[in-house]
Tab-separated table of C-alpha atoms in Angstrom:
chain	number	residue	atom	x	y	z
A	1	UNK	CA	8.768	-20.124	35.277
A	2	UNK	CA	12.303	-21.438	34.390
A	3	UNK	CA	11.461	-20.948	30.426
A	4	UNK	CA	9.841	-17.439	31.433
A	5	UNK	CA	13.283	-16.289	32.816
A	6	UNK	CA	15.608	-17.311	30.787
A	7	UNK	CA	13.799	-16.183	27.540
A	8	UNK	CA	13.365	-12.915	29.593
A	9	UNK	CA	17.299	-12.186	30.115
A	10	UNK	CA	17.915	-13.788	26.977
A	11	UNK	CA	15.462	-10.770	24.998
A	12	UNK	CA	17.053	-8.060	27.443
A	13	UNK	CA	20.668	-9.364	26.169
A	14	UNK	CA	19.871	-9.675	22.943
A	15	UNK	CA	18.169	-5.852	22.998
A	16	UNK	CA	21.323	-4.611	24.361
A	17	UNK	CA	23.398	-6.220	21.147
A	18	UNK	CA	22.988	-5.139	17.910
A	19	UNK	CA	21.784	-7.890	15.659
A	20	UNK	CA	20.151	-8.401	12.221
A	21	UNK	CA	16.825	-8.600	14.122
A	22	UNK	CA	16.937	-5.392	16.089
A	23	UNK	CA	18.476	-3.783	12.744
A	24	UNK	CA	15.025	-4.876	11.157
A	25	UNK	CA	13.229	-4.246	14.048
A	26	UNK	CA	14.448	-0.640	14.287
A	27	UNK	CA	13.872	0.278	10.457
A	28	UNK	CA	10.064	-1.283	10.703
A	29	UNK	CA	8.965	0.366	13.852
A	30	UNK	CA	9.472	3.647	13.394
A	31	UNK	CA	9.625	5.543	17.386
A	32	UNK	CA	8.509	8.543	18.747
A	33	UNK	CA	11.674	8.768	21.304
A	34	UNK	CA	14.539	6.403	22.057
A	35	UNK	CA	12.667	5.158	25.607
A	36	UNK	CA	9.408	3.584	23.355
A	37	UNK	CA	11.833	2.387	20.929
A	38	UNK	CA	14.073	0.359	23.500
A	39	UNK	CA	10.689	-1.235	24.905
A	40	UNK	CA	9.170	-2.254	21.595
A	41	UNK	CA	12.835	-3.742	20.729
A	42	UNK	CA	12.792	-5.919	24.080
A	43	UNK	CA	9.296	-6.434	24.122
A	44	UNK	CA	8.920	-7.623	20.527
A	45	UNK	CA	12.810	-10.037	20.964
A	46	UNK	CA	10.843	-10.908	24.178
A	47	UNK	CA	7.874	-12.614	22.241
A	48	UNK	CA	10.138	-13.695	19.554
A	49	UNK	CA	12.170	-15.984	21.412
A	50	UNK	CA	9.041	-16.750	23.714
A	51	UNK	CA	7.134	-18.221	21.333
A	52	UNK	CA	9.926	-20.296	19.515
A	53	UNK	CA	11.101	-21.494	22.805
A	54	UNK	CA	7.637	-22.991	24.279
A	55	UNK	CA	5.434	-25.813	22.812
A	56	UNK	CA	1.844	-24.493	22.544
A	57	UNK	CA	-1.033	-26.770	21.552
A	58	UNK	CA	1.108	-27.864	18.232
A	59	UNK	CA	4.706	-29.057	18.454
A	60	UNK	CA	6.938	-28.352	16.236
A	61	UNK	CA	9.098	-30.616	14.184
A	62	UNK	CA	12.339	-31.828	15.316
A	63	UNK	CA	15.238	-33.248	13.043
A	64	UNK	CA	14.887	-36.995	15.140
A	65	UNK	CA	11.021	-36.765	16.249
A	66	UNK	CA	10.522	-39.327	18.798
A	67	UNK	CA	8.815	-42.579	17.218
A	68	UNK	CA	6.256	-42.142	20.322
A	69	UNK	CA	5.036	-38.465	19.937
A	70	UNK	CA	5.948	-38.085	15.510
A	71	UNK	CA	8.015	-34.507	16.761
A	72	UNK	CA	9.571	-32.711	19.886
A	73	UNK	CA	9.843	-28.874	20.892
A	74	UNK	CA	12.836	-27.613	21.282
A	75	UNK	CA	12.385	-27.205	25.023
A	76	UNK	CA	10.174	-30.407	25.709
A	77	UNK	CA	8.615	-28.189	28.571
A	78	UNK	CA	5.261	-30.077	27.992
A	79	UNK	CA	7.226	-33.376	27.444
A	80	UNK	CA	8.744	-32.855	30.951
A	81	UNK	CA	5.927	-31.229	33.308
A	82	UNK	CA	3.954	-34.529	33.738
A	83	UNK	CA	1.011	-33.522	35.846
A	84	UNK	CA	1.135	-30.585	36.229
A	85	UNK	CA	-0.852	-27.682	34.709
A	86	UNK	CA	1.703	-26.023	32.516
A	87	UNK	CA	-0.161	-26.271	29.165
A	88	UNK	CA	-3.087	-23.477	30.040
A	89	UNK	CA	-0.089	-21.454	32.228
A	90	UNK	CA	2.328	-21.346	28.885
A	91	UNK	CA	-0.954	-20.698	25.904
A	92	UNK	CA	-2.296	-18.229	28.215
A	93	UNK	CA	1.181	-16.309	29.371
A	94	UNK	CA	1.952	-16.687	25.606
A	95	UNK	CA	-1.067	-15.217	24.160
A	96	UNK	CA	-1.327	-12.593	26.574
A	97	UNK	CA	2.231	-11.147	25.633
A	98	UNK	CA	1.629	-11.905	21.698
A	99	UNK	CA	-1.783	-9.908	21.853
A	100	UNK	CA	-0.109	-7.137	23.611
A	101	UNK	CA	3.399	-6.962	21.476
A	102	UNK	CA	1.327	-6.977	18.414
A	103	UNK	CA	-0.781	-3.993	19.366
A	104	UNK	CA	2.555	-2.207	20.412
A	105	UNK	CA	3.827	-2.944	17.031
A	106	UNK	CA	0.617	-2.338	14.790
A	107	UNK	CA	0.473	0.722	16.584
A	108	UNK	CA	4.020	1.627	15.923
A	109	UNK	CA	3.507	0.907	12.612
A	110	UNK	CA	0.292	2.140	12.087
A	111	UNK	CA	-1.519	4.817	14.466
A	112	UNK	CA	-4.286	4.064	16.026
A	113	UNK	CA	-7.229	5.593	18.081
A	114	UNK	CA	-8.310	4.607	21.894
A	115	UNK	CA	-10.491	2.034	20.376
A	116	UNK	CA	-8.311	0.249	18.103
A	117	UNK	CA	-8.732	1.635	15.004
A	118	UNK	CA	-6.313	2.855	12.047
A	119	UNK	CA	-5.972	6.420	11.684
A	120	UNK	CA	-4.261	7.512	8.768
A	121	UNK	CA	-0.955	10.064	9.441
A	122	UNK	CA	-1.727	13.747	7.846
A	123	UNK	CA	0.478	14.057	4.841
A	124	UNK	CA	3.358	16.583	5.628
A	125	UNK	CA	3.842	18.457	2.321
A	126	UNK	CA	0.067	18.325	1.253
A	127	UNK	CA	0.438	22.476	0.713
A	128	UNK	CA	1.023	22.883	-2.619
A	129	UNK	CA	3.594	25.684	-4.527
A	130	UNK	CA	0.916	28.142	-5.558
A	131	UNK	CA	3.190	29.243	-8.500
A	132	UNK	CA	3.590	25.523	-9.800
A	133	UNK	CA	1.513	25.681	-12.764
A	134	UNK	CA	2.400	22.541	-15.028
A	135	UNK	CA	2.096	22.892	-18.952
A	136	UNK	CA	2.915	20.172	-21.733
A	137	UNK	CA	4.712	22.835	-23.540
A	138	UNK	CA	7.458	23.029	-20.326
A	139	UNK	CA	9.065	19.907	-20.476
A	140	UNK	CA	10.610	18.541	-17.370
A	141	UNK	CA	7.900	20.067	-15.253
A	142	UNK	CA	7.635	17.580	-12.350
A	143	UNK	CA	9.586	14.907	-11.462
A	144	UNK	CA	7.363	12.262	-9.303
A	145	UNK	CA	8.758	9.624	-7.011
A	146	UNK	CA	6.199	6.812	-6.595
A	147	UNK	CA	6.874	3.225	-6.006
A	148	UNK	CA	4.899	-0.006	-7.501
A	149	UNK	CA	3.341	-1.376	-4.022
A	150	UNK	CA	2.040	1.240	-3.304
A	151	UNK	CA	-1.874	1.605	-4.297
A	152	UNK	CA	-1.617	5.615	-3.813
A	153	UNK	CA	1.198	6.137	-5.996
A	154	UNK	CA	-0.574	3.821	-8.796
A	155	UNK	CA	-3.161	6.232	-8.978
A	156	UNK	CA	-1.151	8.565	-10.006
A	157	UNK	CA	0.854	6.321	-12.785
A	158	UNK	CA	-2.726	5.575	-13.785
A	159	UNK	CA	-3.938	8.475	-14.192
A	160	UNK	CA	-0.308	9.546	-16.338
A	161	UNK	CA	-1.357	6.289	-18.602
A	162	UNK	CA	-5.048	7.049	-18.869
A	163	UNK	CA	-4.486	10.324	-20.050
A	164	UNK	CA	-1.394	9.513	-22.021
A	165	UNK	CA	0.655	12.400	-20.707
A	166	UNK	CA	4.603	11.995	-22.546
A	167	UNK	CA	7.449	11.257	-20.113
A	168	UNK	CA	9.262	14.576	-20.988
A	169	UNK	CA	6.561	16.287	-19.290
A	170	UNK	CA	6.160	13.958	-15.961
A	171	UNK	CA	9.240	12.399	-15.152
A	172	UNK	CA	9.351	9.483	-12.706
A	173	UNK	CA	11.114	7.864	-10.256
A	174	UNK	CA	10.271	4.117	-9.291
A	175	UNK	CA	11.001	3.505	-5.941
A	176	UNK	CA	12.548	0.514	-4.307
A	177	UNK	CA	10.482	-0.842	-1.354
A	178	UNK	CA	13.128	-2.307	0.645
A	179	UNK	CA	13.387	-0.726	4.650
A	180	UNK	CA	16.067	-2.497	5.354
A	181	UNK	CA	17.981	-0.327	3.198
A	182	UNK	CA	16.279	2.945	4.053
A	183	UNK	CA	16.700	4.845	6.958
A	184	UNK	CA	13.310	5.734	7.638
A	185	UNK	CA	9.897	4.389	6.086
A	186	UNK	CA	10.595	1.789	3.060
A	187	UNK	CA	11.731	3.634	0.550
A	188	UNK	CA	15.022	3.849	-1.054
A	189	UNK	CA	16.846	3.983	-4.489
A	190	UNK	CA	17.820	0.973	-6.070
A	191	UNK	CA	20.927	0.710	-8.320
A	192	UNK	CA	19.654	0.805	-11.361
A	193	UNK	CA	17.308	3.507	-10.729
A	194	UNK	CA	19.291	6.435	-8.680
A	195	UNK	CA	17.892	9.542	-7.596
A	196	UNK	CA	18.207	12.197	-10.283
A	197	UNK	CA	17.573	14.965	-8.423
A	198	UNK	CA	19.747	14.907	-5.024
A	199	UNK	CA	21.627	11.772	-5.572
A	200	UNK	CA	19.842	10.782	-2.332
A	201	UNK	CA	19.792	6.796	-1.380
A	202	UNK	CA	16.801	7.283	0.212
A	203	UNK	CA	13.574	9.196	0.202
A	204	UNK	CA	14.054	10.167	3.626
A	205	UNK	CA	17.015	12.003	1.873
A	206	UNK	CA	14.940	13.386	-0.370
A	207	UNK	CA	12.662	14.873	2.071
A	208	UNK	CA	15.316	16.630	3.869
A	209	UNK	CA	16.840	18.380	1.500
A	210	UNK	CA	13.601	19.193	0.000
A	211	UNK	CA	13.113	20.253	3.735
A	212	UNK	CA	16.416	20.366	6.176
A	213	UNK	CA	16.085	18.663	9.391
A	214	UNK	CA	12.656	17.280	8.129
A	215	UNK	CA	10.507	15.508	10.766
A	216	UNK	CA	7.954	12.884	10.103
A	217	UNK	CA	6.814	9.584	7.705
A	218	UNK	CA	8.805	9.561	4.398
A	219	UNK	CA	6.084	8.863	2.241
A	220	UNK	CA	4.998	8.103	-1.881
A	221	UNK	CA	3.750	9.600	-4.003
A	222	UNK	CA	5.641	12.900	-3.979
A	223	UNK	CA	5.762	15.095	-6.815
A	224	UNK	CA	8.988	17.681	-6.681
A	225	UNK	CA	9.071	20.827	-8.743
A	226	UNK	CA	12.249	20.243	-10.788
A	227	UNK	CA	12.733	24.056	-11.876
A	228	UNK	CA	12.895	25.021	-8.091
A	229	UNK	CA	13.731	21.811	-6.471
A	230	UNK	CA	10.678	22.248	-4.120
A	231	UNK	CA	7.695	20.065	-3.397
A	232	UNK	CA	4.360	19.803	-4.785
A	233	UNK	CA	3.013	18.042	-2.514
A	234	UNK	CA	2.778	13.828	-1.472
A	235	UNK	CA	-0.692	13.426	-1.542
A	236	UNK	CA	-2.435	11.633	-4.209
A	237	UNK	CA	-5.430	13.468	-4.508
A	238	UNK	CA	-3.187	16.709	-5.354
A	239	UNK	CA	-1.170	14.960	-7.644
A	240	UNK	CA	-4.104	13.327	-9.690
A	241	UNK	CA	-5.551	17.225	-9.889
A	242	UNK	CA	-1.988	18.369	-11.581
A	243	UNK	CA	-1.915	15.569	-14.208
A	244	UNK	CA	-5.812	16.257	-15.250
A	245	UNK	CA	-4.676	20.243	-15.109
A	246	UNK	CA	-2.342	19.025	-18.180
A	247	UNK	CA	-3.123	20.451	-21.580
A	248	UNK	CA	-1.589	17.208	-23.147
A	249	UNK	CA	-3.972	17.659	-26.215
A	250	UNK	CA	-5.629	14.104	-27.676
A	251	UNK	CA	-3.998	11.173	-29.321
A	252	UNK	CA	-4.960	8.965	-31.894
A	253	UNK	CA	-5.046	4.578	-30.873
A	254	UNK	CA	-4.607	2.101	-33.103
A	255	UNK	CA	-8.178	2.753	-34.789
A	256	UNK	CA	-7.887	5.899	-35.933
A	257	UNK	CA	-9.892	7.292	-32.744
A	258	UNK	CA	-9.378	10.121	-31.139
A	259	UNK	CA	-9.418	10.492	-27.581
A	260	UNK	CA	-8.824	13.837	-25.224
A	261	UNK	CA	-9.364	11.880	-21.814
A	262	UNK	CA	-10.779	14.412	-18.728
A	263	UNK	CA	-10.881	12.784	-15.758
A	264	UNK	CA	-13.012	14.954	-13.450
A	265	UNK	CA	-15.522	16.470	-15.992
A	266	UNK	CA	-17.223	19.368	-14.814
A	267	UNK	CA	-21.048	17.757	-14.984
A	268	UNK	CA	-19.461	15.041	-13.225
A	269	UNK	CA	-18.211	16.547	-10.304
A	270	UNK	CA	-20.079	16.059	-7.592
A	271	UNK	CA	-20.610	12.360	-8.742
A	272	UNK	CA	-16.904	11.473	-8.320
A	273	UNK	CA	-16.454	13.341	-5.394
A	274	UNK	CA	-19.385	10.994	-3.735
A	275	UNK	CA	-17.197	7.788	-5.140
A	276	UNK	CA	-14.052	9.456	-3.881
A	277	UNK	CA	-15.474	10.079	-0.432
A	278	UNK	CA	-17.391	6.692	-0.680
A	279	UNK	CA	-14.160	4.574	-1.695
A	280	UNK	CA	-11.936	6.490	0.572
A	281	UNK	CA	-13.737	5.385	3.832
A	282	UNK	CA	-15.223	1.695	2.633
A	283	UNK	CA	-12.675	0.723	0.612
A	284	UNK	CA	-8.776	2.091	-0.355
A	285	UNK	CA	-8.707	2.849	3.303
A	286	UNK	CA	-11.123	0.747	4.671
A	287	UNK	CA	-8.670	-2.626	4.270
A	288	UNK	CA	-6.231	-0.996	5.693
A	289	UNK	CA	-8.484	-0.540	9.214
A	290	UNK	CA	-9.522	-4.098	8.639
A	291	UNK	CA	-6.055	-5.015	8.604
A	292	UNK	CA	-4.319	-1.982	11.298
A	293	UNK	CA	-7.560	-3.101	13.896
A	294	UNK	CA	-6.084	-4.417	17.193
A	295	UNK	CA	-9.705	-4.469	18.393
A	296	UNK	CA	-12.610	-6.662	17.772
A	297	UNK	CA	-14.894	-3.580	17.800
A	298	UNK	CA	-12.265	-1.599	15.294
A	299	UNK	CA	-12.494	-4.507	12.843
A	300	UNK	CA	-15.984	-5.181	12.864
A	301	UNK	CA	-16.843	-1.870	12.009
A	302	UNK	CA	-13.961	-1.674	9.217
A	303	UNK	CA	-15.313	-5.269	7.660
A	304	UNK	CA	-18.879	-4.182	7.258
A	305	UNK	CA	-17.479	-1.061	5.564
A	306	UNK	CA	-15.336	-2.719	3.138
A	307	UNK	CA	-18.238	-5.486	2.500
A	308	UNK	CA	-20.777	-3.109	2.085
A	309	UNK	CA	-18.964	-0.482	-0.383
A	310	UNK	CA	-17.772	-4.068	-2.385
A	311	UNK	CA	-20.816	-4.732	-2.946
A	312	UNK	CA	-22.434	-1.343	-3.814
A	313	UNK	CA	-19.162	-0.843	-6.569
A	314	UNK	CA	-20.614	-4.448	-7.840
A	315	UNK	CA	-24.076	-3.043	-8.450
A	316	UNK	CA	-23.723	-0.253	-9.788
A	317	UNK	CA	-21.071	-1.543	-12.237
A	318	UNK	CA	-24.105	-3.741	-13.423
A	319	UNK	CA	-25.922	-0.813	-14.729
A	320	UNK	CA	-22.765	1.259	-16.597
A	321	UNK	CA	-19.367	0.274	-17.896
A	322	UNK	CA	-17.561	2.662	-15.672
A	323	UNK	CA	-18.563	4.268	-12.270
A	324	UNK	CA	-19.747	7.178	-13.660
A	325	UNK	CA	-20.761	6.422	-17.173
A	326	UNK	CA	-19.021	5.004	-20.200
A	327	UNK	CA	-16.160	7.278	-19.663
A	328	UNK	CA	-13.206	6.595	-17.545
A	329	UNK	CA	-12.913	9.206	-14.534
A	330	UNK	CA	-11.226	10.107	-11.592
A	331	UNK	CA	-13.610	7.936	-9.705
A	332	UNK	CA	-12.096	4.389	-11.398
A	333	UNK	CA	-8.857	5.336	-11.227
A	334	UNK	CA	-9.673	5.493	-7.187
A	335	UNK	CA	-10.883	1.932	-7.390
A	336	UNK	CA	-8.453	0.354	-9.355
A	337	UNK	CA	-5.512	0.239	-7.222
A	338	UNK	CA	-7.342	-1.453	-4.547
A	339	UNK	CA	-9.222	-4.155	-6.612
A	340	UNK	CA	-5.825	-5.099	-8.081
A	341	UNK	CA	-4.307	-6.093	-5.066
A	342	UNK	CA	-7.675	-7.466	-3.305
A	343	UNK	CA	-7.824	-11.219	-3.942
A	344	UNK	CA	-3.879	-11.201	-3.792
A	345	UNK	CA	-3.022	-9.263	-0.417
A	346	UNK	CA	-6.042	-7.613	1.232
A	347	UNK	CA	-8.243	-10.807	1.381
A	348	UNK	CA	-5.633	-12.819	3.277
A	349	UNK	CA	-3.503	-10.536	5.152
A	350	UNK	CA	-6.056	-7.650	5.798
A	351	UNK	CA	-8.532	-10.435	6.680
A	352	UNK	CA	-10.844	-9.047	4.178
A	353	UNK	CA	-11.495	-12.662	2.815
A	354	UNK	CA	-15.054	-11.958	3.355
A	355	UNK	CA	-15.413	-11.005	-0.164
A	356	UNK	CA	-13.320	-11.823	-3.528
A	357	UNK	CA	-13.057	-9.723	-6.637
A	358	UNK	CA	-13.069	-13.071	-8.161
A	359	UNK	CA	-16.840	-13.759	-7.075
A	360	UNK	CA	-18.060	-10.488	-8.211
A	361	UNK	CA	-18.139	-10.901	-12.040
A	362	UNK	CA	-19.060	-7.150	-12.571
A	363	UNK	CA	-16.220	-5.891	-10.578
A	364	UNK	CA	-13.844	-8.568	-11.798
A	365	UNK	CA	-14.719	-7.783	-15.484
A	366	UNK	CA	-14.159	-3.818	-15.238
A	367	UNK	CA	-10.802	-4.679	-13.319
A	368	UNK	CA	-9.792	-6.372	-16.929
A	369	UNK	CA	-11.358	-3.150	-18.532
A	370	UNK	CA	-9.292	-1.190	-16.895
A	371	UNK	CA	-6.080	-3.480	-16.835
A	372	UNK	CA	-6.077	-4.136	-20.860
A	373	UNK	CA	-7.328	-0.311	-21.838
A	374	UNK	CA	-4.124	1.891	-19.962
A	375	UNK	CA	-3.642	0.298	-16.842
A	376	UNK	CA	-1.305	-2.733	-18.212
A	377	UNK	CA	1.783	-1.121	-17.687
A	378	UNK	CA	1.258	0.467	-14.652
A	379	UNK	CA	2.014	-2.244	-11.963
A	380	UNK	CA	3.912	-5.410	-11.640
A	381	UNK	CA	1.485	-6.967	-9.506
A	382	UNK	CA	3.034	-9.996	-8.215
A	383	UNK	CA	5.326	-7.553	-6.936
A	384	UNK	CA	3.141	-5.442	-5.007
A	385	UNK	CA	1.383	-8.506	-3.790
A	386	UNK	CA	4.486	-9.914	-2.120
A	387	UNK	CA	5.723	-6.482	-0.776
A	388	UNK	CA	2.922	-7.278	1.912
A	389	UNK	CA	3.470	-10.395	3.181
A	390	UNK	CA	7.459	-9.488	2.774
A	391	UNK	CA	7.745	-6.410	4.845
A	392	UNK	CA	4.326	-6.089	7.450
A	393	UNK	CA	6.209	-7.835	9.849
A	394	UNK	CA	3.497	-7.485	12.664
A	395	UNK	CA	0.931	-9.057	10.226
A	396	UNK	CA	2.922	-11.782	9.028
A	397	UNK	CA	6.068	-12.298	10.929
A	398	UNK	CA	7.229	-15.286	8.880
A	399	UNK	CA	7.236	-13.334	5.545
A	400	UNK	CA	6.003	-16.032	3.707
A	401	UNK	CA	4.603	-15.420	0.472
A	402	UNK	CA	1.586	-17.047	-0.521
A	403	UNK	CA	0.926	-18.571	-3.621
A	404	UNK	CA	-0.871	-15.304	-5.506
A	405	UNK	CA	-4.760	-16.203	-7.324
A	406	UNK	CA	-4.710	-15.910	-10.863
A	407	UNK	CA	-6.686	-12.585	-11.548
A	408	UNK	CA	-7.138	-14.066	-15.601
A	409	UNK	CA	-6.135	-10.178	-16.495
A	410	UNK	CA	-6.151	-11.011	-20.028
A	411	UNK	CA	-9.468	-12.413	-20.717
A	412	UNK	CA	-11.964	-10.872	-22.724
A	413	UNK	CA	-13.655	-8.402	-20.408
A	414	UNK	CA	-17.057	-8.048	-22.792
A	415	UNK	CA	-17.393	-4.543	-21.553
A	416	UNK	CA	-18.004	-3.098	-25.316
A	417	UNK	CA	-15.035	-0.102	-26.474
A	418	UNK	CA	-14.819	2.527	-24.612
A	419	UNK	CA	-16.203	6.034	-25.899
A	420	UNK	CA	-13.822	8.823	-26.617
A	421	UNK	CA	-14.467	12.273	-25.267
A	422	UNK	CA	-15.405	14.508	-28.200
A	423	UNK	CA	-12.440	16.388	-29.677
A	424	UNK	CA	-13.224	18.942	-32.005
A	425	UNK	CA	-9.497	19.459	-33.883
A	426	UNK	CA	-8.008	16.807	-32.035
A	427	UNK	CA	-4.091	17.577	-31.726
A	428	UNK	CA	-2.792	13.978	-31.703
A	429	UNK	CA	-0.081	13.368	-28.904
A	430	UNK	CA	2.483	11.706	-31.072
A	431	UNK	CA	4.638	10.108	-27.723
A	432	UNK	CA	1.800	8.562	-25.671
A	433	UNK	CA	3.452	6.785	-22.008
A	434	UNK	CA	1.857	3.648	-21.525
């Protein structure tokens, strides 16, 4: 009762003073109004100090452990009570307030429905200009802000490399994921890399001057009309649509091949729009309900998704090289993102560990398809990997980094070379982007 009180007035002081921790605290939990944001501060310094001030089942180390007991908690509460029953009291208090503080904060962080499941936010620009009509012959048509943790905005860089569309017609941005420095959401402008446009240090600066006095989540991709200054929109699915609407012509590779790369061919259409739909809900959103469940329910349905879809991707990448056929579509570069950062992030901190991309030889072999063929240079994944475990505070409040699996990226994938789209007077693109 004694360590319940003082912790208590020691979280309520400590919400009341501004400190490095509430500073973090603040720029990761994102509030709906200043009363929910004052409780998640105190409840969340609350369990903080709570749980570093008791000795649960483990204790932990102490510069002079005792010679008796090899280690000491700071408190010795358990040391101290003797008889009486103040192990169950302290794991149960403990794990009541740490079950409910991290469903206050996965759902500050992450929305969620009455039974515990992620719901993705609506994205607030997805209305596109209607005049925006980009050309290779306009240089400097879009300018796209898009950061390298983030699998949505690698689709988008992927599907830029795949179809080798020059800089001078897309020009991009690469985010720093750092919300410590941002004001809102993670994104900001590192020093190297300012904003072109607005001179913004953040994209939540970019959002409202794109739209003054802007309200809601700051996020990447988000493609910006640079003739206007106006947005495209921030969802990937519009921006993929805009870089396969390019009329970048074919280029030539290093064996004299041609290639014109379309990504969503017409007698393919309804195929990737199944994979699309398919991936969506099983897989590049389905890890992130594994991981955003504060339910048993919401996870167990999210698991079996994921598992299921992992394995379906596996068999059907038995039969053909890439989802569709032997062409690269629309429908790989949905999958891509998400296998990349599977083994090294979702498996472990998305408790997706149920399946590896390493024990699927099919899937793990079309990842290094993909990877050697145009997707190289579109991610630092060690990177992206860490941005997880560095900045989901609720999921891993130590920020540890884990040693990252070696994905063996550059061994032979033995998938045979892929197959160039026919191109009847091809037009080579002399300044390919990798």
């Amino acid at each position: 009762v004694l360590a319940l009180t003082l912790t208590l007035a020691l979280a309520l002081t400590l919400t009341l003073t501004p400190t490095p921790t509430l500073t973090l605290t603040l720029t990761l939990i994102p509030s709906t109004s200043e009363r929910r944001d004052t409780m998640a501060r105190a409840i969340y310094v609350f369990c903080a100090v709570l749980l570093s001030a008791v000795d649960l089942a483990a204790p932990l180390s102490a510069p002079n452990p005792s010679p008796k007991s090899g280690g000491s908690s700071p408190l010795k509460i358990l040391e101290l009570s003797g008889n009486l029953p103040t192990q169950p009291l302290l794991v149960t208090t403990a794990k009541a307030i740490s079950k409910g503080v991290y469903g206050l904060m996965v759902s500050e962080l992450a929305p969620q429905s009455k039974d515990g499941a992620y719901v993705r936010p609506a994205d607030p620009f997805r209305t596109i200009a209607k005049d925006f009509t980009p050309t290779a012959a306009t240089p400097g048509t879009m300018l796209l802000y898009g950061g390298n943790p983030c699998p949505w905005c690698h689709r988008v860089d992927l599907a830029l490399a795949a179809r080798r569309v020059p800089a001078s017609v897309v020009r991009r941005v690469v985010l720093e994921d750092n919300p410590i420095k941002a004001s809102r959401g993670g994104w900001c402008f590192a020093d190297d890399r300012p904003d072109p446009l607005f001179g913004a240090r953040d994209l939540r600066e970019v959002y409202d001057k794109l739209q003054p006095g802007f309200v809601g989540r700051c996020t990447a991709p988000l493609g910006v009309d640079l003739r206007k200054k106006q947005p495209i929109s921030n969802e990937s699915n519009d921006l993929m649509k805009y870089v396969n609407s390019l009329d970048v012509g074919a280029y030539v590779d290093d064996a004299g091949v041609a290639w014109e790369v379309e990504l969503r061919p017409k007698e393919l259409e309804a195929e990737i729009g199944a994979w699309a739909e398919k991936l969506y809900g099983g897989l590049n959103n389905g890890v992130y309900r594994c991981g955003f469940a504060t339910t048993q329910a919401a996870y167990d349905t999210a698991s079996a998704a994921v598992a299921a879809t992992l394995d379906e991707v596996e068999e059907q990448l038995s039969k053909t090289r890439y989802l569709c056929g032997d062409k690269v579509t629309e429908a790989d570069i949905r999958l891509f993102p998400t296998v990349m950062r599977y083994d090294g992030a979702y498996s472990t901190i998305f408790k997706c560990g149920f399946r590896r991309i390493a024990t699927l030889p099919n899937v793990s072999a079309w990842m290094r398809d993909i990877y050697q063929n145009f997707g190289r240079d579109t991610i630092d994944i060690e990177d992206a990997v860490a941005s997880y475990y560095k900045w989901m505070i609720p999921l891993n409040p130590s920020a540890i980094i884990p040693r990252a699996p070696d994905l063996n990226l550059e061994a032979p994938h033995g998938r045979g070379r892929p197959k160039p789209n026919p191109s009847p007077n091809p037009s080579p693109n002399p300044n390919p982007s990798s």
